[in-house]
mmCIF file of C-alpha atoms in Angstrom:
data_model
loop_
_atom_site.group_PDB
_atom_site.id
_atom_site.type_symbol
_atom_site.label_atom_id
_atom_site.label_comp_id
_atom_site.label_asym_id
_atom_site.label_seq_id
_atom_site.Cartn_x
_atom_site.Cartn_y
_atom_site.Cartn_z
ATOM 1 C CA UNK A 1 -273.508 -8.889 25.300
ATOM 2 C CA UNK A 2 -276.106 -7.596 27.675
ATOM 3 C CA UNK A 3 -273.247 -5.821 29.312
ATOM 4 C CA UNK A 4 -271.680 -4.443 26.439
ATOM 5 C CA UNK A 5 -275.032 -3.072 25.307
ATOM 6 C CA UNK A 6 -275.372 -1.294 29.199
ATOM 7 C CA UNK A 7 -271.177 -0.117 28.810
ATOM 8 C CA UNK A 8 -272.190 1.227 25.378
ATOM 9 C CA UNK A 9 -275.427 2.954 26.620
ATOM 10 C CA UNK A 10 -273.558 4.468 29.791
ATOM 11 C CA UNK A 11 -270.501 5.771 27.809
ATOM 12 C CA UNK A 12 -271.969 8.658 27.105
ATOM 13 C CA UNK A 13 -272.615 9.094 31.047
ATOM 14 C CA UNK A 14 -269.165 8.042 31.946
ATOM 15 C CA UNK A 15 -267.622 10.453 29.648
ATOM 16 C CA UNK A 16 -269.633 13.557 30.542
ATOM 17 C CA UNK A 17 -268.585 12.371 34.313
ATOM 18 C CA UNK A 18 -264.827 11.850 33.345
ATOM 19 C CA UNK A 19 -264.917 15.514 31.712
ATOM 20 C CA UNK A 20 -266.373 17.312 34.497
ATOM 21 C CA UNK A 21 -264.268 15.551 36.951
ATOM 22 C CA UNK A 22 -261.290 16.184 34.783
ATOM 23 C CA UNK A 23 -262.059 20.173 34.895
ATOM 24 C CA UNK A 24 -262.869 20.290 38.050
ATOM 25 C CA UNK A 25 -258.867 18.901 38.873
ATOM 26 C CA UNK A 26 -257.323 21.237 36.415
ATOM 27 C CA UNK A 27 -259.263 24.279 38.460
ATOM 28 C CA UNK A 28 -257.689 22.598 41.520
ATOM 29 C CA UNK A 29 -254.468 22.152 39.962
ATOM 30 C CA UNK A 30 -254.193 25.561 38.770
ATOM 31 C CA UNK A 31 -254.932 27.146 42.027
ATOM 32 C CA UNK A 32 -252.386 24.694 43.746
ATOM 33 C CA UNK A 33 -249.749 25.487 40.989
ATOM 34 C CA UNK A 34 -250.369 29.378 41.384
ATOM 35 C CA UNK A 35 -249.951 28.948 45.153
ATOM 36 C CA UNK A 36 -246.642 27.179 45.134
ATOM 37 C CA UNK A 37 -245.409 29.693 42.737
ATOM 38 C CA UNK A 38 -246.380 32.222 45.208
ATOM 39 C CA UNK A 39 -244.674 30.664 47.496
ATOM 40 C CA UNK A 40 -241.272 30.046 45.944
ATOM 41 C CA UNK A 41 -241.229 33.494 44.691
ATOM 42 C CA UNK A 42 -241.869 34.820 47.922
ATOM 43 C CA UNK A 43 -239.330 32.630 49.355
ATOM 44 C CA UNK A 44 -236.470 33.269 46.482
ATOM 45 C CA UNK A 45 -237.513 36.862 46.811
ATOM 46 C CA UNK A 46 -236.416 37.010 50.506
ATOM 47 C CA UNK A 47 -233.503 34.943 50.021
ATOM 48 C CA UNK A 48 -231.808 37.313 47.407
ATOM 49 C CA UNK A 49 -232.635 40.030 49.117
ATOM 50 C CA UNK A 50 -231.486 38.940 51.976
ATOM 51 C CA UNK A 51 -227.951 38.175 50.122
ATOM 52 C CA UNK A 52 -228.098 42.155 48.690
ATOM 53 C CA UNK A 53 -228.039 43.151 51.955
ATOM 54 C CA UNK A 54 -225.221 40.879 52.934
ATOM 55 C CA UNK A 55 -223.298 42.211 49.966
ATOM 56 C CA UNK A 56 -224.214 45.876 50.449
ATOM 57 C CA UNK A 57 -223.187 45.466 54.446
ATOM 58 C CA UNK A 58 -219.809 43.907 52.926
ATOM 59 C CA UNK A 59 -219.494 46.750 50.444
ATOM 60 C CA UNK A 60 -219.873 49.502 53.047
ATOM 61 C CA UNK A 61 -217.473 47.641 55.178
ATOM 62 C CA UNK A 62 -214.862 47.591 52.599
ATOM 63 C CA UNK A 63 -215.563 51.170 51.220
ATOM 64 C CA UNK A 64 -215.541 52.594 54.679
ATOM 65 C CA UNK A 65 -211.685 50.737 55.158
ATOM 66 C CA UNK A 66 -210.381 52.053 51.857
ATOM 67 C CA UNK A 67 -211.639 55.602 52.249
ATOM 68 C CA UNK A 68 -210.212 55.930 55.224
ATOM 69 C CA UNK A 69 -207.067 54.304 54.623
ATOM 70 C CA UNK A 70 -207.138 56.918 52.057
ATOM 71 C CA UNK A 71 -207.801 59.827 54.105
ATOM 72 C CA UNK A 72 -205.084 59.275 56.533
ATOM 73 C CA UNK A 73 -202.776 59.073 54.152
ATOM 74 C CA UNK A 74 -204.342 62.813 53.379
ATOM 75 C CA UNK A 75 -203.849 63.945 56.528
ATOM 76 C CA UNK A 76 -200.269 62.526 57.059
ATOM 77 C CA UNK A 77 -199.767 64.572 53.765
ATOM 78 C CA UNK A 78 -201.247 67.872 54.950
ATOM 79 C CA UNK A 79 -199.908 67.218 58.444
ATOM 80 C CA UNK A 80 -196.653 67.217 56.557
ATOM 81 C CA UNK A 81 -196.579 70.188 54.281
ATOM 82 C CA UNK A 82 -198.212 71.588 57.222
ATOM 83 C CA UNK A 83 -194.832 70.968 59.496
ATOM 84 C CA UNK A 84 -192.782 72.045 56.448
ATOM 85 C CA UNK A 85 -194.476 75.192 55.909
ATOM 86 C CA UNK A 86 -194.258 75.844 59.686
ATOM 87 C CA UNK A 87 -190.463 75.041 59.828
ATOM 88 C CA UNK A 88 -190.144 77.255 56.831
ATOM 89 C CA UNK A 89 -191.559 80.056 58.216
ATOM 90 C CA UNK A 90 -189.438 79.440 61.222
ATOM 91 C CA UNK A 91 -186.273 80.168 59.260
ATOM 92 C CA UNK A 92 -187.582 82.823 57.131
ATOM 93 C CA UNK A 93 -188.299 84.680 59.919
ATOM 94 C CA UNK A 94 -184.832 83.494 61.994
ATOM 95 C CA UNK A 95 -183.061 84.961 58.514
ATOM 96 C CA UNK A 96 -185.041 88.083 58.450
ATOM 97 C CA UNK A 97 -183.912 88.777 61.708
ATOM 98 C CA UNK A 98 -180.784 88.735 61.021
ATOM 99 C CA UNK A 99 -180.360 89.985 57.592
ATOM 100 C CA UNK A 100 -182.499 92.929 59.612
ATOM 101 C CA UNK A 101 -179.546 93.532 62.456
ATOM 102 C CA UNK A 102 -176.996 92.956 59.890
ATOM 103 C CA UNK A 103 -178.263 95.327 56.882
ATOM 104 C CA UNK A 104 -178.714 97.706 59.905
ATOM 105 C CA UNK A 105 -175.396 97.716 61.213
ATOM 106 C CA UNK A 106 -174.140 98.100 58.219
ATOM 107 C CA UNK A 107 -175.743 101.057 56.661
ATOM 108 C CA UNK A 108 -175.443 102.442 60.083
ATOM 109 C CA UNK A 109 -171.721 102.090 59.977
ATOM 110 C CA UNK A 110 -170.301 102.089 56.434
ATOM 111 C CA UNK A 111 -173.752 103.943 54.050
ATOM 112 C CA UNK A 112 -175.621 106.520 56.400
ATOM 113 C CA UNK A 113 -172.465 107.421 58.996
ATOM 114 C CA UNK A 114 -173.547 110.795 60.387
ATOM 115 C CA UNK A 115 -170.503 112.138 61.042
ATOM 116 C CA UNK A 116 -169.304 110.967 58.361
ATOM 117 C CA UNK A 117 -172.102 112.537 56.133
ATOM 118 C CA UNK A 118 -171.835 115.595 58.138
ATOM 119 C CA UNK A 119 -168.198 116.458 57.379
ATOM 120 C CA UNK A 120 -168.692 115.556 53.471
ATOM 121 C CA UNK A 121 -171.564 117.434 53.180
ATOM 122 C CA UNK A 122 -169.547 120.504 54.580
ATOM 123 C CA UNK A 123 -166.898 119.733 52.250
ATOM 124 C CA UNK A 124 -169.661 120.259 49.461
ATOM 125 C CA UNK A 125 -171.069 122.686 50.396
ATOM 126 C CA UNK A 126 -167.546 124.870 50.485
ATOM 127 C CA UNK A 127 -166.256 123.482 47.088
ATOM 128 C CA UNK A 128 -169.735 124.852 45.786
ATOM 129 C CA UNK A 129 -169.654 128.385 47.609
ATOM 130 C CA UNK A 130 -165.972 128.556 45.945
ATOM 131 C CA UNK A 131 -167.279 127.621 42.633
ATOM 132 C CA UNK A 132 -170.153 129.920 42.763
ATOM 133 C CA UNK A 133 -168.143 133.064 43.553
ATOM 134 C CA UNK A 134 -165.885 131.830 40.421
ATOM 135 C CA UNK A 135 -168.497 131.270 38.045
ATOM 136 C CA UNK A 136 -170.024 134.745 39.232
ATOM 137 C CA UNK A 137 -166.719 136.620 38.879
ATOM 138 C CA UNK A 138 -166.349 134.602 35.259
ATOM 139 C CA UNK A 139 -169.769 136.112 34.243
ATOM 140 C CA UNK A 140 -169.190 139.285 35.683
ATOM 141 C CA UNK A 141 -165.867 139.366 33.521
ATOM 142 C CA UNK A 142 -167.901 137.602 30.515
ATOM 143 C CA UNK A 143 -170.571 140.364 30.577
ATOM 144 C CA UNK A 144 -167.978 143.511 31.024
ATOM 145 C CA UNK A 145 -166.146 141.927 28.234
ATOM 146 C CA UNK A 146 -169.477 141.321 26.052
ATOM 147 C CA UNK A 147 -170.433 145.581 26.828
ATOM 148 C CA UNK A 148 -166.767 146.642 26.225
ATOM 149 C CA UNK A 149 -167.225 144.762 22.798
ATOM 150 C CA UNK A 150 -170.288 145.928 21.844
ATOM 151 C CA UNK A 151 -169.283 149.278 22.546
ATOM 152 C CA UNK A 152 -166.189 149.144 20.370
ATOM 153 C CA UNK A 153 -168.208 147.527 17.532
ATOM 154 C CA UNK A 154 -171.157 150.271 18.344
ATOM 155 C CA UNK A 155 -167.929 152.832 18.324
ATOM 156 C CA UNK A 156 -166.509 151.474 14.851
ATOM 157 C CA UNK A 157 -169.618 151.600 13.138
ATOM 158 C CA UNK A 158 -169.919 154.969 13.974
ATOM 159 C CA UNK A 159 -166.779 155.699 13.098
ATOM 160 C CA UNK A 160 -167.514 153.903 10.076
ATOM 161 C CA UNK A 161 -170.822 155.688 9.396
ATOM 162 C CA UNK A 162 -168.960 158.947 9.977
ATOM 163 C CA UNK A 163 -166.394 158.405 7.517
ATOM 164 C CA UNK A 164 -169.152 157.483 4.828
ATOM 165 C CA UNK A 165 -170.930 160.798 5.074
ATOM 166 C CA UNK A 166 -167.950 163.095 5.887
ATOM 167 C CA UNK A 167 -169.091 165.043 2.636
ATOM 168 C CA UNK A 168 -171.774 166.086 5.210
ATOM 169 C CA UNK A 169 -169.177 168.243 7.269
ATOM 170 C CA UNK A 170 -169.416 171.600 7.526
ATOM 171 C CA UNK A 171 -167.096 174.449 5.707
ATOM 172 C CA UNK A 172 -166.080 177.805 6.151
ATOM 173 C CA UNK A 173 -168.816 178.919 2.960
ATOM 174 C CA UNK A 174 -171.260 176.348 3.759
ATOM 175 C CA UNK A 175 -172.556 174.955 7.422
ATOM 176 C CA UNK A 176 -173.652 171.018 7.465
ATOM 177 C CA UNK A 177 -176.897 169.633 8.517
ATOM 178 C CA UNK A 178 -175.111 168.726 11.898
ATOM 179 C CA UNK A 179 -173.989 172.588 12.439
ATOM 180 C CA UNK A 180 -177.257 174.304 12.211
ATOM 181 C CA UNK A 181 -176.401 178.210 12.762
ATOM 182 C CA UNK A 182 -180.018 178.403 14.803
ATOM 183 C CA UNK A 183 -178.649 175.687 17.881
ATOM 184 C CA UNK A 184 -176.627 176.898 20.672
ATOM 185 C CA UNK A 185 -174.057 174.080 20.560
ATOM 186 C CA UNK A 186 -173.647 171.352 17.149
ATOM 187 C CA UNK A 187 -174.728 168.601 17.100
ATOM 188 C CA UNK A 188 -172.181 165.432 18.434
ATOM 189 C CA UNK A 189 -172.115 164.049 14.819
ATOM 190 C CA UNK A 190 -170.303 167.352 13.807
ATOM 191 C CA UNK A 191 -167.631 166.758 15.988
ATOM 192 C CA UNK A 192 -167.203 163.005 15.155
ATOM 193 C CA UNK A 193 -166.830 163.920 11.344
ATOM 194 C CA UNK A 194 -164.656 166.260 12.359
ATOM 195 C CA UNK A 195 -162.172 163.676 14.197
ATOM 196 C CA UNK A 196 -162.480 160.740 11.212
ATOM 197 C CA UNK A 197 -160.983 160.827 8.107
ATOM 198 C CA UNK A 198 -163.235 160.377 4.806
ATOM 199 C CA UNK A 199 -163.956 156.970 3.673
ATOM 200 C CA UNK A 200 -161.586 156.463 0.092
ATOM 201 C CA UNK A 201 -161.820 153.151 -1.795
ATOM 202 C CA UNK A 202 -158.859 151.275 -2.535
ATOM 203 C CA UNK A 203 -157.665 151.506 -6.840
ATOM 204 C CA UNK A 204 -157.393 148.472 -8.011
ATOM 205 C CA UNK A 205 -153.922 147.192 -9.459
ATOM 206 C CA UNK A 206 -152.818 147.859 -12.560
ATOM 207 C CA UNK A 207 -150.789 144.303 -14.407
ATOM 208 C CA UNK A 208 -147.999 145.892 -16.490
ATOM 209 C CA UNK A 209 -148.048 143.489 -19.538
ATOM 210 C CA UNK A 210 -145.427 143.178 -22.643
ATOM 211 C CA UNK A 211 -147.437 144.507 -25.997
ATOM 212 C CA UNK A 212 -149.785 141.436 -27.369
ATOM 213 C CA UNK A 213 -147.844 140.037 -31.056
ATOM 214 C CA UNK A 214 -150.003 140.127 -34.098
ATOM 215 C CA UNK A 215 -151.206 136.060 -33.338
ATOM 216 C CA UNK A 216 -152.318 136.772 -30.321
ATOM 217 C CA UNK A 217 -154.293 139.897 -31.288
ATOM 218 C CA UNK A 218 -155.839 137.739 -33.703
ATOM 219 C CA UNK A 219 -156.435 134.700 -31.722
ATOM 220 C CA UNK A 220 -157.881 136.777 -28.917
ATOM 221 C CA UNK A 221 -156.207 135.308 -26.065
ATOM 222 C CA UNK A 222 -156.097 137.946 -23.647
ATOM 223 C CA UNK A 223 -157.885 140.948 -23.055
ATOM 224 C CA UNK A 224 -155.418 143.514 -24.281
ATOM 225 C CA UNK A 225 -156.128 142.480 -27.442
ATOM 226 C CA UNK A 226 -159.077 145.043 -27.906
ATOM 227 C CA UNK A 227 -158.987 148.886 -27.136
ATOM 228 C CA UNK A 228 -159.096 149.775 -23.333
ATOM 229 C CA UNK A 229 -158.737 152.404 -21.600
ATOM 230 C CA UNK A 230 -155.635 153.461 -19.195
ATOM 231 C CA UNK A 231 -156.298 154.688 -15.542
ATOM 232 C CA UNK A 232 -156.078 158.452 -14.925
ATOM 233 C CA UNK A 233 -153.261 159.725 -13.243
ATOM 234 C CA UNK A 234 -153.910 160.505 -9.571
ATOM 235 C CA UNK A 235 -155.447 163.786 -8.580
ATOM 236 C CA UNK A 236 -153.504 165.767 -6.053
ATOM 237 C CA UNK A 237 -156.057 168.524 -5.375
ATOM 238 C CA UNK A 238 -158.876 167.399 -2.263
ATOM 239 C CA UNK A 239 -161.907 165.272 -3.332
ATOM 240 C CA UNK A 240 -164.760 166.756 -3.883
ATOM 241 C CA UNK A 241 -167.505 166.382 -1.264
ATOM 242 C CA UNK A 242 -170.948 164.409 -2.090
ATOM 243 C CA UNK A 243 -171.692 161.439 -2.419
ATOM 244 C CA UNK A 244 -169.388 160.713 -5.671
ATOM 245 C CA UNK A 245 -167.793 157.289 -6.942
ATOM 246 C CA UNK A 246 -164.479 157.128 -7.986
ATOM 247 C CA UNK A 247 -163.138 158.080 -11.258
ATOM 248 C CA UNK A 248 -161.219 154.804 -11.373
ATOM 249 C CA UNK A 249 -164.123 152.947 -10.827
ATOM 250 C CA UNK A 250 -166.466 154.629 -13.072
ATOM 251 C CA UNK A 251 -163.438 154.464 -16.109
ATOM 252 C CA UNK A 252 -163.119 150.576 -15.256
ATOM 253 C CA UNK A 253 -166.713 149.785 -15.902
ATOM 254 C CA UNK A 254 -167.084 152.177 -18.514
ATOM 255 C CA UNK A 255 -164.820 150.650 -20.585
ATOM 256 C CA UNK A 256 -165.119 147.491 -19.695
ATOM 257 C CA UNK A 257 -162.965 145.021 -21.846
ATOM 258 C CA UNK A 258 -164.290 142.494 -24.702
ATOM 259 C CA UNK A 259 -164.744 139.451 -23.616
ATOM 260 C CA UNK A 260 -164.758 137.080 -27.007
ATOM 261 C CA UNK A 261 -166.465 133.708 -27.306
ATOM 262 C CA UNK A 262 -165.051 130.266 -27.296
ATOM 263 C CA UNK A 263 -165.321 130.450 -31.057
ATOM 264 C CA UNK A 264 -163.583 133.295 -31.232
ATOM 265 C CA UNK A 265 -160.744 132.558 -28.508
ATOM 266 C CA UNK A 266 -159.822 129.050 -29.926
ATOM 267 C CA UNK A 267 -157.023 129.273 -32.173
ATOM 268 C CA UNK A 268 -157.419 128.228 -36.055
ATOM 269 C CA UNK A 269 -155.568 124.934 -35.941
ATOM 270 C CA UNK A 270 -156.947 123.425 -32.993
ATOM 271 C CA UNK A 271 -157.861 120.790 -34.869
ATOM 272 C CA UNK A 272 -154.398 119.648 -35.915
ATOM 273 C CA UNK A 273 -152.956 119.875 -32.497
ATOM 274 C CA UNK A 274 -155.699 118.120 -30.702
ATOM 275 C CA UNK A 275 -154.874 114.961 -32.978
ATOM 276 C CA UNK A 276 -151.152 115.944 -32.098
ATOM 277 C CA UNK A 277 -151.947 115.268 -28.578
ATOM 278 C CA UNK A 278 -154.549 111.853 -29.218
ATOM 279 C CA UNK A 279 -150.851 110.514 -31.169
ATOM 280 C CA UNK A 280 -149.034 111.572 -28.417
ATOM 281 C CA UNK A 281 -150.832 109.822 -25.874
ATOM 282 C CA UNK A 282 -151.456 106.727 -28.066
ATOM 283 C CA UNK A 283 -147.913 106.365 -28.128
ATOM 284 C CA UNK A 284 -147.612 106.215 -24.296
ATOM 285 C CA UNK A 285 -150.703 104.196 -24.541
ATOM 286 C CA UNK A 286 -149.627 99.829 -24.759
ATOM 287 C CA UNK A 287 -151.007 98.104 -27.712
ATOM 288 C CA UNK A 288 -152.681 95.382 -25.379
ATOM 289 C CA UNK A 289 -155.283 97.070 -23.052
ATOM 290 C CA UNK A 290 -156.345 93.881 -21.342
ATOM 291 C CA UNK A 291 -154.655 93.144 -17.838
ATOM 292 C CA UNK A 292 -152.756 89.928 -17.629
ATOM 293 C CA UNK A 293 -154.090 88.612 -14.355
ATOM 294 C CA UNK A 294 -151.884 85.074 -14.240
ATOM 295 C CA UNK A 295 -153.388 83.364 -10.896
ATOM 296 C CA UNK A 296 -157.167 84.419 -11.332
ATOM 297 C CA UNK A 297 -160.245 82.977 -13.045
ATOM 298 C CA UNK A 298 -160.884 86.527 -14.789
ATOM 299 C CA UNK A 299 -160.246 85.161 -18.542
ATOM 300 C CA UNK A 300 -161.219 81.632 -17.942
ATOM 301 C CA UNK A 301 -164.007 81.205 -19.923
ATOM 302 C CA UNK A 302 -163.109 83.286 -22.828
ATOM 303 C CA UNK A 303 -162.107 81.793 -25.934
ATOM 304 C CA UNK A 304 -158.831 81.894 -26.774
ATOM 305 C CA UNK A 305 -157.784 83.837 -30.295
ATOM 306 C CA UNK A 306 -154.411 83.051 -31.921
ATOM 307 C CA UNK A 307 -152.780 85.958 -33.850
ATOM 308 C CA UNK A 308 -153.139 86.114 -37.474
ATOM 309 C CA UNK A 309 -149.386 84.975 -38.345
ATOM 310 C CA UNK A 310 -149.426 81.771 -36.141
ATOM 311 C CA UNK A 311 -153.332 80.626 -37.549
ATOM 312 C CA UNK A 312 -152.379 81.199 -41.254
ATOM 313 C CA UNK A 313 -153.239 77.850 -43.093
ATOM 314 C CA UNK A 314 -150.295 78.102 -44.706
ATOM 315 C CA UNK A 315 -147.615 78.328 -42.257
ATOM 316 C CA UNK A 316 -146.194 80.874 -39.959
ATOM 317 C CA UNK A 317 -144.955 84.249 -41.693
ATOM 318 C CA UNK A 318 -141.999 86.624 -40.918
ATOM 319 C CA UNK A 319 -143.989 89.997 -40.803
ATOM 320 C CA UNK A 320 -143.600 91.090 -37.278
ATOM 321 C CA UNK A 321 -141.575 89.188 -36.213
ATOM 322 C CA UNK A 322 -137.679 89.719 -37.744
ATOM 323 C CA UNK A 323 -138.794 93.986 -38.884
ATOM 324 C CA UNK A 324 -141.768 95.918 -37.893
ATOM 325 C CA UNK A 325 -143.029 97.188 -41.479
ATOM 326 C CA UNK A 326 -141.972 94.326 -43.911
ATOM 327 C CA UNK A 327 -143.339 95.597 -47.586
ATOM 328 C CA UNK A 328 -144.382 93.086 -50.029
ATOM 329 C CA UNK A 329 -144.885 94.728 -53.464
ATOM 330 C CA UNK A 330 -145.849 91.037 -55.154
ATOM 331 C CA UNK A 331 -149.262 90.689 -52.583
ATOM 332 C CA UNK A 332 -150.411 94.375 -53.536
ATOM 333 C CA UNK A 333 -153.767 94.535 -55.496
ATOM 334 C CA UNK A 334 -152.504 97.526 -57.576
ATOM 335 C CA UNK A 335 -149.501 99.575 -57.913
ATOM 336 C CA UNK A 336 -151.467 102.640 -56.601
ATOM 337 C CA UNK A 337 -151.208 103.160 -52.677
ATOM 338 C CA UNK A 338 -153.604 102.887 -50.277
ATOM 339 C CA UNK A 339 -154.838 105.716 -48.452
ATOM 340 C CA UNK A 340 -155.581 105.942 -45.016
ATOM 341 C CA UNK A 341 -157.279 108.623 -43.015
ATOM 342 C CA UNK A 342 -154.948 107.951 -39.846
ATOM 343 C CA UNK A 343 -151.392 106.858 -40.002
ATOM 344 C CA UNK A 344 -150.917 103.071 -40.367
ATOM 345 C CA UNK A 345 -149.241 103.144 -37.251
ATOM 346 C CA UNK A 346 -152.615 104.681 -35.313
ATOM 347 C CA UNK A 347 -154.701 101.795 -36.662
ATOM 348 C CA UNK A 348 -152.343 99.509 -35.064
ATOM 349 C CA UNK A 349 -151.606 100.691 -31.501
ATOM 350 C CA UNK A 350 -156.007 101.456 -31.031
ATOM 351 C CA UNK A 351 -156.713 97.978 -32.542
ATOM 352 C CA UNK A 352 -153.736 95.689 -32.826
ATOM 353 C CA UNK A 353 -153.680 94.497 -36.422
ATOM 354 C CA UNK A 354 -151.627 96.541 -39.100
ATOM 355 C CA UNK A 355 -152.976 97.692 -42.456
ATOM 356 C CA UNK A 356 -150.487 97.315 -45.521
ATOM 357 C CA UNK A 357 -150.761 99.506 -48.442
ATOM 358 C CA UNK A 358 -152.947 97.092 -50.164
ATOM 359 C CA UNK A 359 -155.340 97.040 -47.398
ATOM 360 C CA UNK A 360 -154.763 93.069 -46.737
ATOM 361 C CA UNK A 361 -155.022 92.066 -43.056
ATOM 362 C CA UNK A 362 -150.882 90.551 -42.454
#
């Protein structure tokens, strides 16, 4: 018991001891931990770097074969095209050596010949000396032929002007303006109206015509059918001088004749024959104005019409077929007949259906 009682009183003791004894190994523990892990860091450190060099010595060594495996085959390449190009130029310049001596002994023989050249050129030049002095003697001709014209037509109208005022010519009584008695010598018009003859107008034609009949004088179909006036008889004695017209002329438009109007020249029953002439050509005219076209598609989608006599409800009829104008007095409305402005037989060829007197469609 004693010794329990001196365990009990010194556990206090112990335990203080076992606590500082117990930190004081964890500081030493710590410090030893800390180191080791210094060390194996350290030691791991220079291990992997040692291996990154390793495998960056490696990776040079492997870039440095492939780069220059691929660089070679670079400079086989250029080497190559290189040697082409070269060989290339070789032959270009072989062929422009002799595409050179052949182009020149060629234009020197068969283009640019000298002598050749030499003897066409004089050849030209003589066809063009000979076609000079031709074309000059052609003017030459062109322009004496040109002054020799002009000279006629300068000559004509003169001659021309002359005969116009050869009232102007002087007279045994009376000297012209071209004679004056105060000049030594007339004047050169003088003597050309004295050469020409004076300038007379041609008479127009008289048409002999038969003496218009009473119709015609009242229809007004030609001109005689009014008062006119007959040409004078010609006058033997000279003309006289001055610038006169001629008595024809003068009469003509004097009494000019009457020209009448359309009312006035159409005839009274111009009426009546113009419908004379519609019948007329209405006969020549066929009933059926359509155009049978038999292998076209003109009339293929028109509707076809039967005629009157083949539709009828009750039956097919005669009329038209055994006479042309069948008359059936029992179908009339009335005994009186029907009037028409046109004939019946109008109304049928301009629309293809006859009218009977009762004014039924047959």
């Amino acid at each position: 018991m004693a010794t329990l009682a001196r365990l009990q009183a010194r556990s206090s003791f112990l335990r203080n001891q076992y606590y500082f004894r117990n930190c004081v190994v964890d500081e030493f523990r710590k410090k030893e931990h800390d180191a080791a892990v210094k060390i194996q860091s350290w030691f791991r450190g220079c291990q992997i770097r040692a291996y990154i060099r390793h495998l960056n010595k490696i990776a040079v060594i492997l870039q440095k074969c492939w780069r220059g495996f691929l660089d070679r085959k670079k400079y086989q390449l250029v080497v190559k095209v290189a040697y082409y190009t070269m060989k290339m130029n070789l032959y270009n310049a072989m062929a422009v050596r002799i595409q050179k001596v052949w182009r020149g002994y060629r234009i020197r023989k068969y283009c640019f010949n000298y002598f050749y050249l030499k003897e066409y050129l004089r050849a030209v030049s003589e066809t063009n000396e000979a076609i000079r002095e031709t074309l000059e003697e052609f003017a030459e001709m062109q322009e004496r032929e040109e002054k020799k014209a002009n000279v006629e037509r300068e000559e004509k109208k003169r001659d021309y002007q002359a005969r116009k005022m050869h009232y102007l010519l002087s007279t045994e009584q009376i000297p012209g303006i071209y004679n004056s008695p105060f000049r030594a010598e007339p004047d050169p018009w003088e003597l050309r109206l004295q050469k020409v003859k004076p300038l007379v107008h041609p008479r127009p034609q008289v048409k002999h015509m038969c003496s218009p009949s009473l119709t015609d004088w009242l229809s007004c179909p030609s001109a005689l059918s009014f008062p006119q006036s007959k040409f004078l008889p010609p006058i033997t004695r000279k003309q006289c001088q001055g610038p006169f017209r001629n008595i024809n002329e003068v009469l003509e438009q004097r009494y000019k004749p009457l020209e009448p109007t359309l009312r006035v020249a159409e005839p009274i029953d111009q009426l009546r024959l113009a419908r004379e002439e519609l019948r007329r050509k209405e006969w020549l005219r066929n009933v059926n104005d359509k155009m049978f076209l038999p292998f076209s598609s003109y009339h293929k989608n028109e509707k076809y019409i039967p005629s009157m006599h083949a539709s009828s409800k009750y039956g097919p009829e005669s009329w038209g077929t055994q006479h042309f104008r069948t008359e059936n007095p029992k179908k009339w409305i009335c005994n009186k007949d029907f009037q028409t402005v046109l004939p019946s037989f109008d109304l049928f060829s301009k629309y293809g259906k006859s009218y009977s007197k009762a004014g039924q469609i047959i």
